[in-house]
Coordinates of N, CA, C and O in Angstrom, one line a residue:
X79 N 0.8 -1.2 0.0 CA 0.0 0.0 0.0 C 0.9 1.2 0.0 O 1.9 1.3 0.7
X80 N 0.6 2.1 -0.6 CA 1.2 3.3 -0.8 C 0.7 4.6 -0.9 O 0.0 4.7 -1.9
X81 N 0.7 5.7 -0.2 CA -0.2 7.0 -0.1 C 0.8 8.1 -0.7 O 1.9 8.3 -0.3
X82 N 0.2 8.7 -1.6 CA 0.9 10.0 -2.7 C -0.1 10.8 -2.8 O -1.3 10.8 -3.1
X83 N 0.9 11.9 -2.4 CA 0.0 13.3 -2.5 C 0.6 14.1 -3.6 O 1.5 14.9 -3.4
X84 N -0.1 13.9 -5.3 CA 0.4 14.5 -6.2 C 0.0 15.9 -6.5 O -1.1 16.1 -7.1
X85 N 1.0 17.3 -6.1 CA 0.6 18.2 -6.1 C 1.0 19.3 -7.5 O 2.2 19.5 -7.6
X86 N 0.3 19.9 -8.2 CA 0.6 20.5 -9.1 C 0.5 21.8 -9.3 O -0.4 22.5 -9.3
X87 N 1.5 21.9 -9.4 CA 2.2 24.0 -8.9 C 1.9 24.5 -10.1 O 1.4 25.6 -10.1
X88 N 2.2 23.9 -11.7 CA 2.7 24.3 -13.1 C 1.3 25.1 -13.0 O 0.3 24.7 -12.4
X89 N 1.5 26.4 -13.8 CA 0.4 27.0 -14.0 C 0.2 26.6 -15.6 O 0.7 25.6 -16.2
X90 N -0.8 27.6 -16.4 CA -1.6 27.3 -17.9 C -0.4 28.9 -18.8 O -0.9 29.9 -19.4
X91 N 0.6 28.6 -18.7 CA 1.2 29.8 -19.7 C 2.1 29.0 -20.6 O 2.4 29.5 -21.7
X92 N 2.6 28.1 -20.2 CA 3.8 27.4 -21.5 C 2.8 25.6 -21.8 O 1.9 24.9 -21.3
X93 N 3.7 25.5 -22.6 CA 4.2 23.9 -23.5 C 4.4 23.2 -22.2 O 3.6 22.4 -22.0
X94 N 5.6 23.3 -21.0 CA 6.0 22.4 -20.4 C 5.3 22.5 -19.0 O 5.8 21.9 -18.0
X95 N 4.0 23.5 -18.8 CA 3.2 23.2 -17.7 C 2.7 22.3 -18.1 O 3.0 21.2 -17.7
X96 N 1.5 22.5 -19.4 CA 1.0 21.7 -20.0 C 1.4 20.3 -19.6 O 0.6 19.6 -18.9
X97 N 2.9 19.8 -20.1 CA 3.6 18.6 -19.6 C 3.6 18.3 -18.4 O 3.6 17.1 -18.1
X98 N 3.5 19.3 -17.3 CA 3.6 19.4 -16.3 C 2.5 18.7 -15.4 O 2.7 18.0 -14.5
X99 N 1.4 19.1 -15.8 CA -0.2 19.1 -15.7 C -0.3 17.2 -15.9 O -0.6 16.2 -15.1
X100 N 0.1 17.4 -17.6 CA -0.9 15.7 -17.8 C 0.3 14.2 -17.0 O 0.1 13.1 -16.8
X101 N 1.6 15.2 -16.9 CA 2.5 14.1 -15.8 C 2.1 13.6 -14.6 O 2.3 12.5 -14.2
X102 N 1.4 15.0 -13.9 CA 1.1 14.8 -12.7 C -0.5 14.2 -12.5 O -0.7 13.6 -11.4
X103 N -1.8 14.3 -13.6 CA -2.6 13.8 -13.6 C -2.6 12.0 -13.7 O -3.5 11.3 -13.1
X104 N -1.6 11.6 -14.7 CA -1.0 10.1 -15.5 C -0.4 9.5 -13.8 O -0.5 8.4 -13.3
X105 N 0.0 10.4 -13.2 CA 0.6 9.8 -12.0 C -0.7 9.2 -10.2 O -0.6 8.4 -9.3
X106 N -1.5 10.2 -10.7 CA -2.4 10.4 -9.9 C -3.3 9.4 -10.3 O -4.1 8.8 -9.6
X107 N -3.3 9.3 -11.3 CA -4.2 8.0 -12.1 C -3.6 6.1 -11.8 O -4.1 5.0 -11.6
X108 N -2.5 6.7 -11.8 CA -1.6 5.4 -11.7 C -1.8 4.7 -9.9 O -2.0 3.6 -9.5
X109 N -1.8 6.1 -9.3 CA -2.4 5.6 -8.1 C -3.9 5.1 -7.3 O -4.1 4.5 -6.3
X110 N -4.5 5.4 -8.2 CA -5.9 5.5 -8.0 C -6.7 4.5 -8.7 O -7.9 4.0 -8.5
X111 N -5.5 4.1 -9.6 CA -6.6 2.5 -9.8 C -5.5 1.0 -9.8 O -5.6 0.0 -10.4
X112 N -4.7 1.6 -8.7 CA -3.5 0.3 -7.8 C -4.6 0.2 -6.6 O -5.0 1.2 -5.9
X113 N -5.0 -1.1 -6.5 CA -6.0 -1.3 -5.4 C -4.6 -1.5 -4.2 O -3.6 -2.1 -4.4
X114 N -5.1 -0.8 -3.0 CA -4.5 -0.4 -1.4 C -3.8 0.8 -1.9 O -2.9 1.0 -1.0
X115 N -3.7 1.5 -2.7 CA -2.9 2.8 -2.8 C -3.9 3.7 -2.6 O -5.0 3.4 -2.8
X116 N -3.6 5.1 -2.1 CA -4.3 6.3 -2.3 C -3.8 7.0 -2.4 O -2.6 7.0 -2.0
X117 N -4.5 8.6 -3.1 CA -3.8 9.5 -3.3 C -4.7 10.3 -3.1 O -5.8 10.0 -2.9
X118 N -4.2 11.3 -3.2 CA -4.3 13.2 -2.9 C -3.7 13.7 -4.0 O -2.5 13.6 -4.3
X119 N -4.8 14.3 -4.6 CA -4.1 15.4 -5.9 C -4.6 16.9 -5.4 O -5.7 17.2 -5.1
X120 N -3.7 17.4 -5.4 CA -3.8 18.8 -5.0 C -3.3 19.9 -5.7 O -2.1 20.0 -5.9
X121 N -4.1 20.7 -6.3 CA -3.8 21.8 -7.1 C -3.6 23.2 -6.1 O -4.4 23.5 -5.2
X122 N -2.5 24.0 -6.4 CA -1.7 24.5 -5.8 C -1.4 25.3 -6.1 O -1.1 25.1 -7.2
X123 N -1.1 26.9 -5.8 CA -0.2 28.3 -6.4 C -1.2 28.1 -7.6 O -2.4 27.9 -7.6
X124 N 0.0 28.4 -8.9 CA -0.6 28.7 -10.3 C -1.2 27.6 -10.9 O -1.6 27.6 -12.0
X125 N -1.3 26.5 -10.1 CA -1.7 25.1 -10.9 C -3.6 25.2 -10.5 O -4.4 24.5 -11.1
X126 N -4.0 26.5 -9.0 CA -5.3 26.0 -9.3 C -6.2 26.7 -10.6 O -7.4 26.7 -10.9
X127 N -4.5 27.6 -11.6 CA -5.8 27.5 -12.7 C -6.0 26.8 -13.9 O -6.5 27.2 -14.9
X128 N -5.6 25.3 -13.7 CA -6.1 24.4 -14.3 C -7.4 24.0 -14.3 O -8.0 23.7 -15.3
X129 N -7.9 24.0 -12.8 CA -9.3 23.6 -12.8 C -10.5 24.0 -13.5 O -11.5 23.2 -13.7
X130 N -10.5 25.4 -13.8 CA -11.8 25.6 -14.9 C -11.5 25.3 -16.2 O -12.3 25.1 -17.1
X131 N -10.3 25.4 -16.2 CA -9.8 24.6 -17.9 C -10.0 23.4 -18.7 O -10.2 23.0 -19.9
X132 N -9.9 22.7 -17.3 CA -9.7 20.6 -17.0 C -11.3 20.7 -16.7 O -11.7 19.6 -17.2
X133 N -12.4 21.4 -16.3 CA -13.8 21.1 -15.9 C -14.7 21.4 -17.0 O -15.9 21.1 -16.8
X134 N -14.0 22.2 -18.7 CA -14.1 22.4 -19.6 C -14.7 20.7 -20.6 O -13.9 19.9 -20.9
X135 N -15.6 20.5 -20.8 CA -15.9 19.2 -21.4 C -15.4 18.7 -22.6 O -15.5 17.5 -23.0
X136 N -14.5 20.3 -23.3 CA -14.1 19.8 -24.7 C -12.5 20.3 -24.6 O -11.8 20.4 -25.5
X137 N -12.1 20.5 -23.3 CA -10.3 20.7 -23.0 C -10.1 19.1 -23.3 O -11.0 18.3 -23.1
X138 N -8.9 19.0 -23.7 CA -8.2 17.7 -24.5 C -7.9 17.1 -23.7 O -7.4 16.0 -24.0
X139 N -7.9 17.5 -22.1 CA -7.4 16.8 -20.9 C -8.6 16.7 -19.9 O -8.5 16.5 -18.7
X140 N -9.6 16.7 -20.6 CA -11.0 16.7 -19.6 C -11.3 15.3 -18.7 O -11.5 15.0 -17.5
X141 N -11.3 14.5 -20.3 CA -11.5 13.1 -19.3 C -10.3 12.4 -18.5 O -10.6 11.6 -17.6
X142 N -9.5 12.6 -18.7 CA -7.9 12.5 -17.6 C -8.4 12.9 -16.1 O -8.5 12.2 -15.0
X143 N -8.7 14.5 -16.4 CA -8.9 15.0 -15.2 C -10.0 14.3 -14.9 O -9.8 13.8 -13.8
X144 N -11.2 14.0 -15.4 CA -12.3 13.3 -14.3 C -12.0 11.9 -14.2 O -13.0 11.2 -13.9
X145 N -11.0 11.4 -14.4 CA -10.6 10.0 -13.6 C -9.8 10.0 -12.6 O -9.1 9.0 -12.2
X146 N -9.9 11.5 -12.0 CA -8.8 11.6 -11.1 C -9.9 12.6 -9.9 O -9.7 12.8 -8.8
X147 N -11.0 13.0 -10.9 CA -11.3 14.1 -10.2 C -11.9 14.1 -8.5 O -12.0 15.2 -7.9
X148 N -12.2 12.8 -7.9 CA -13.1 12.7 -7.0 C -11.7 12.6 -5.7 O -12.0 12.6 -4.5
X149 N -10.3 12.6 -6.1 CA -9.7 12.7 -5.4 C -8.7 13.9 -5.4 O -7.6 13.8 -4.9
X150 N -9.3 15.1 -6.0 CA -8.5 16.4 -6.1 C -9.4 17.1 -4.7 O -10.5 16.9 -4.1
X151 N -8.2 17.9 -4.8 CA -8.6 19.2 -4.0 C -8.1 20.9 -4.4 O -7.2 20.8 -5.2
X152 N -8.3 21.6 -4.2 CA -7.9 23.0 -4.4 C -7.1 23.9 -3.2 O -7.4 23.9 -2.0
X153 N -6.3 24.3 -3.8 CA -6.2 25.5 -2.2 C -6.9 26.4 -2.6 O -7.2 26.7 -3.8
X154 N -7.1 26.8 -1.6 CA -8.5 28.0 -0.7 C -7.6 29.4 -1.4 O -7.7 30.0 -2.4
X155 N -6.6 29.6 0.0 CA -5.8 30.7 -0.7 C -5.2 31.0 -2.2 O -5.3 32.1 -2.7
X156 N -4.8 29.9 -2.7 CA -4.2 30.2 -4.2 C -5.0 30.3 -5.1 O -4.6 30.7 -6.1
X157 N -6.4 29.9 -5.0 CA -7.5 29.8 -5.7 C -7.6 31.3 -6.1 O -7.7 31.7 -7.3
X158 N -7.7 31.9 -5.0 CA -8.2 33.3 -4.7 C -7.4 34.3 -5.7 O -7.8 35.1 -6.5
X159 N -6.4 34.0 -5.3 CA -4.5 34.6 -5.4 C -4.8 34.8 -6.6 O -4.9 35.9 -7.1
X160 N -5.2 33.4 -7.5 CA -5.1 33.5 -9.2 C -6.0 33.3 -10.1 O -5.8 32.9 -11.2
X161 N -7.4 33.9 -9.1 CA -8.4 34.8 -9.5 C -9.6 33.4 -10.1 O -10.8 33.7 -10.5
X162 N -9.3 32.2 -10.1 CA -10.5 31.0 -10.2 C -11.3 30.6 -9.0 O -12.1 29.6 -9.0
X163 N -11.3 31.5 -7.7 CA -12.4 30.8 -6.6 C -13.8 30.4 -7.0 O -14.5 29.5 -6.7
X164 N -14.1 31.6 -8.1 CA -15.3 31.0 -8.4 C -15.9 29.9 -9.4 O -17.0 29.5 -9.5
X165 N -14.5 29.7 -10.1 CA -15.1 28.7 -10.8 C -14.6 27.3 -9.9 O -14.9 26.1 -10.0
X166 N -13.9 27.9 -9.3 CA -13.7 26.3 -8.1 C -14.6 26.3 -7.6 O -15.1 25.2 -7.8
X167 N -15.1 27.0 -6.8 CA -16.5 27.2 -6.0 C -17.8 26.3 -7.4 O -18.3 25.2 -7.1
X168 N -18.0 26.6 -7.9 CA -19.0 26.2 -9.1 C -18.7 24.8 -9.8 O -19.5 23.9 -10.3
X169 N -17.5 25.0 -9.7 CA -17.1 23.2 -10.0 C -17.8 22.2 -9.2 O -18.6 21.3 -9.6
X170 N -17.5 22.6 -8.1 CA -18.1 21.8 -6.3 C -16.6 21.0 -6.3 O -16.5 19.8 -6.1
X171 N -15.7 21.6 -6.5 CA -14.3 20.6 -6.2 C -13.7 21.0 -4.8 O -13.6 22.1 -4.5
X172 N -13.3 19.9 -4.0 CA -12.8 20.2 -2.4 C -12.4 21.2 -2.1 O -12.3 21.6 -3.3
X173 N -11.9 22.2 -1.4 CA -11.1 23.0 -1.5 C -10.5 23.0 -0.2 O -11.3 23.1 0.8
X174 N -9.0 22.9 0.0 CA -8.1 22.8 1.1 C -7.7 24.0 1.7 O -7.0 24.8 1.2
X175 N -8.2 24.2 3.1 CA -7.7 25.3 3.3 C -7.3 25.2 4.7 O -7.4 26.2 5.3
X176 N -6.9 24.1 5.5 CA -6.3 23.7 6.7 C -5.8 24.0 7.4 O -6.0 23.9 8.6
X177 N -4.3 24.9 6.3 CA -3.5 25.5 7.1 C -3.2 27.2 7.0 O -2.2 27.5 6.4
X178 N -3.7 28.0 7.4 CA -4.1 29.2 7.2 C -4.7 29.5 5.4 O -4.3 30.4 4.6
X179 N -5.5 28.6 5.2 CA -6.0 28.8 3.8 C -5.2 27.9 2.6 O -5.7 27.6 1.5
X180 N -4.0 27.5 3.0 CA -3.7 26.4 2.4 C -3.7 24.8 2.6 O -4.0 24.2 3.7
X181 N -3.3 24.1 1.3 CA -3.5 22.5 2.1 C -2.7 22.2 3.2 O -2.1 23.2 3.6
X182 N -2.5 21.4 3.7 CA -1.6 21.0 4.9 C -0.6 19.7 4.4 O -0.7 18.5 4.4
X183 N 0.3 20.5 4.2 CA 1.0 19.0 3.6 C 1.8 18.8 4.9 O 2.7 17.9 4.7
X184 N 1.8 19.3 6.0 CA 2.8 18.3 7.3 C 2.0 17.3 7.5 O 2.4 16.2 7.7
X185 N 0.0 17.6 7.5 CA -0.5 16.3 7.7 C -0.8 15.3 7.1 O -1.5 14.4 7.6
X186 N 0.0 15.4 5.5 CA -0.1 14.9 4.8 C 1.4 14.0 5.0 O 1.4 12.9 4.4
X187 N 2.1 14.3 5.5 CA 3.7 13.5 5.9 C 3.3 13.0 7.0 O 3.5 11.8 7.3
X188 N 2.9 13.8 7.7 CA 2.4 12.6 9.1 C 1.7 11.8 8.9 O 2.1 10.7 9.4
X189 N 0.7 11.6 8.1 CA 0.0 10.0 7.5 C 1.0 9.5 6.6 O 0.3 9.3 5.7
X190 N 2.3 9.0 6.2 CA 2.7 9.0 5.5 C 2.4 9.2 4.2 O 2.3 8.2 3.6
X191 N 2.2 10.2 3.7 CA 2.1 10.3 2.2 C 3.5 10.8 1.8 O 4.3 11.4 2.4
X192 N 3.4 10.2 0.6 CA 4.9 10.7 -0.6 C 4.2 12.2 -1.1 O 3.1 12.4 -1.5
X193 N 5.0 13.1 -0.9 CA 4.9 14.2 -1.4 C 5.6 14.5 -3.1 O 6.8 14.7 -3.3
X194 N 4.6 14.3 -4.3 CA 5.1 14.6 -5.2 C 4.8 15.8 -5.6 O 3.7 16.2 -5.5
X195 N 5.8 16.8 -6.4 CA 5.1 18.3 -7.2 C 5.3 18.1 -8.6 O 6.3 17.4 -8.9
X196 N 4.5 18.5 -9.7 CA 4.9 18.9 -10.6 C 4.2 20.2 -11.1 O 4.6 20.8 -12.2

């Protein structure tokens, strides 16, 4: 059994967030359908403005993201920061705000989780 918290910082301005994005979703996928594994995908800083992009039905990464989606979350503060709260809010996607408005990744090492970023 293995617990991964795949977190994605890359924002939506180049070629190699992009890369950034479907690495970290392909990863999060890998975990989520290994039976006894779990994961935590957490979108983060500039990565929470993937989510109205990825909740888009005709983004080329739509159905990726919704095989991952019931195990994402958002940060609260970065959401804000980079102007998508509302379409996070409208999504109905988790949103992490634990540790003064961000996720909490020490409680995420205290349960053991692997901390991954891309």
């Amino acid at each position: 059994m293995t617990n991964a918290a795949i977190v994605i910082l890359a924002g939506t301005e180049s070629h190699a967030d992009r890369g950034r994005l479907v690495n970290g979703l392909e990863a999060a996928k890998e975990f989520a359908e290994t039976d006894g594994d779990d994961v935590e995908l957490i979108f983060d800083g500039a990565g929470t403005q993937w989510v109205p992009e990825l909740e888009d039905e005709d983004h080329r990464h739509h159905d990726l993201y919704l095989s991952v989606r019931e195990d994402a979350s958002v940060c609260d503060f970065c959401s804000g920061a980079f102007g998508v709260d509302e379409a996070v809010h409208d999504a109905g996607v988790v949103v992490a705000d634990e540790n003064d408005g961000h996720p909490s990744i020490r409680s995420l090492v205290a349960d053991d989780y692997e901390i991954i970023t891309f």
